[in-house]
Amino acid sequence: MIQSVFQPDDTPIVKLENITKRFRTSRGDLLACNDITVQVDKGISLGVVGESGSGKSTLIKTLQLLERPTKGNVWIGGQNVTLYSEKRLKPFRRRIQFVAQDPYSSLFPNMTIAQNISEPLYVHGISDKKERRDKAAELMELVGISLSYFHSFPHELSGGQQQRVAIARALALSPEVLVLDEAVSSLDVSIQAQILNLLQRLKKDLGLTYIFISHNLAVIRLMCEQLAVMYLGRVVEQGNSDEVFRNPLHPYTRSLIAAIPAFTNNGVTPLPSESLLGGNRPSATDLPKGCAYQTRCPFATEICFREEPKLEAMGNGSLVACHNAMSASDNA
Ligand SMILES: Nc1ncnc2c1ncn2[C@@H]1O[C@H](COP(=O)(O)OP(=O)(O)OP(=O)(O)O)[C@@H](O)[C@H]1O
Ligand code: SF4
Ligand SMILES: [Mg+2]
C-alpha cells in the first residue's frame, strides 16, 4: 500500500497484499500477521517497527515464502508468486536477499570468508572457480573487508567484520532488495554506525532498496523513506517516514517515538510518562474485541472496545488504524 508515493503505473519490486498468517498453537490460534498490505518500490526503503512478537519476522518470512501465508498474495516484480514451487521461485529469490541479526550463525563456520561470500553463486549455478573467487574479492573490497581475510574463517573476524561478510554474501547475486532483520542490533553502537554508513553507501552506489526491520526507530529513520508500525499482527500506522516521525497519529506510534530520548528534543512532543508504553499487552492468542491497543491506550473511548479500527488515509498521507487518531494527536 502506501499509495501516495507511487505512480499508478509503477510496478513495485515487492508487494505483500492482504497477508494473513495464522499459527495453530497449544493455546489457540495466533494471528501473527493480520491482513497486511505493504509495497516496496525501487529506491524507496521500507522500515518495519514494532515490539517483540508484533509479527515483523513472520511478515518477512511470508515475503521469502519460507512461511506460506494463510491468506493473501506475495508479488515480486509484478508476478504473483504465492503458490510457486521452490523451483519456480529460484529466480525471484535471487532478487531479494536477506541479512540476519546474528552474523556468526548466518555464516558457514568451516568455510573461508571467500567461500562464504561466493557460496550463493555456486548454488545459483556459477561453477567457474576463478569467477567465484574474483567476485568474492570484489565484494570484500566493496564492503570494506581486507583481502588479507580471504582465506580466514568467520571466527577469526570481529562481529562487525562478520556482518560485513554477511552483507557481501547477500550482495553476491546482485539483488534489488536487501531485507535486514535486526541486522545491526547485536553489534556495539560504534560498529552499528559503521555498518549503517556502509549500507547507506551501498544503497546509493548500487541502487539498492532495503526492507529494514528494527526495534530501533532511530535506525529506521536514518535508513528508510517509508515506515510501517506493527502492533500484535496488525499494521497500525504506515506512511512516509519523515511525516510519521514529525506527526505520528496512532497513539502507539506516538508512544514509541516519544520513548526515544534522542527524538524528544527533535520536534516530537513526548507523551506524559504514564502513557509511555504502559498497561498490559494482551496475549496474542486472546486478543480483546475491538482495538488490540485498548489495554494501553490513554485515548480509548467506547467504540474502541467494540469495533476494530481499519487502516484509513489521513490528511497527511499516512494510513492509520485508530478511531481517535486525530483527537489523540491533538491531545498529546
Ligand atoms: N512457527 C510459529 N508457530 C507459532 N507461533 C509463532 C511461530 N512463529 C512466530 N510465532 C508467533 O507469532 C508472533 C509474531 O512473531 P514474530 O517472530 O513474527 O515477531 P517479531 O515482531 O519478529 O518479534 P521479535 O521482535 O521478537 O523478533 C509471536 O507471538 C510468535 O510467538
Ligand atoms: S482505536 Fe481507540 S484504543 Fe485503539 S489506539 Fe485508537 S484510541 Fe486507542
Ligand atoms: Mg523478529
mmCIF file of C-alpha atoms in Angstrom, residues 4 237-240 242-250 312-320 326:
data_model
loop_
_atom_site.group_PDB
_atom_site.id
_atom_site.type_symbol
_atom_site.label_atom_id
_atom_site.label_comp_id
_atom_site.label_asym_id
_atom_site.label_seq_id
_atom_site.Cartn_x
_atom_site.Cartn_y
_atom_site.Cartn_z
ATOM 1 C CA SER A 4 0.727 8.173 -2.054
ATOM 2 C CA GLU A 237 0.285 3.236 11.005
ATOM 3 C CA GLN A 238 2.156 3.496 7.743
ATOM 4 C CA GLY A 239 3.380 6.254 5.537
ATOM 5 C CA ASN A 240 6.265 8.500 4.661
ATOM 6 C CA ASP A 242 9.670 11.769 7.870
ATOM 7 C CA GLU A 243 5.979 12.549 8.118
ATOM 8 C CA VAL A 244 5.287 9.764 10.622
ATOM 9 C CA PHE A 245 8.209 10.873 12.788
ATOM 10 C CA ARG A 246 7.138 14.506 12.567
ATOM 11 C CA ASN A 247 3.454 13.856 13.023
ATOM 12 C CA PRO A 248 2.709 10.384 14.419
ATOM 13 C CA LEU A 249 -1.049 9.868 14.561
ATOM 14 C CA HIS A 250 -1.546 6.465 16.184
ATOM 15 C CA GLU A 312 -7.642 4.716 6.864
ATOM 16 C CA ALA A 313 -5.977 7.511 4.938
ATOM 17 C CA MET A 314 -5.321 10.625 6.988
ATOM 18 C CA GLY A 315 -4.909 14.151 5.661
ATOM 19 C CA ASN A 316 -1.109 13.950 5.938
ATOM 20 C CA GLY A 317 -0.858 10.925 3.603
ATOM 21 C CA SER A 318 -0.358 8.363 6.391
ATOM 22 C CA LEU A 319 -2.643 5.382 6.886
ATOM 23 C CA VAL A 320 -3.732 4.931 10.487
ATOM 24 C CA MET A 326 -6.870 12.975 15.169
#
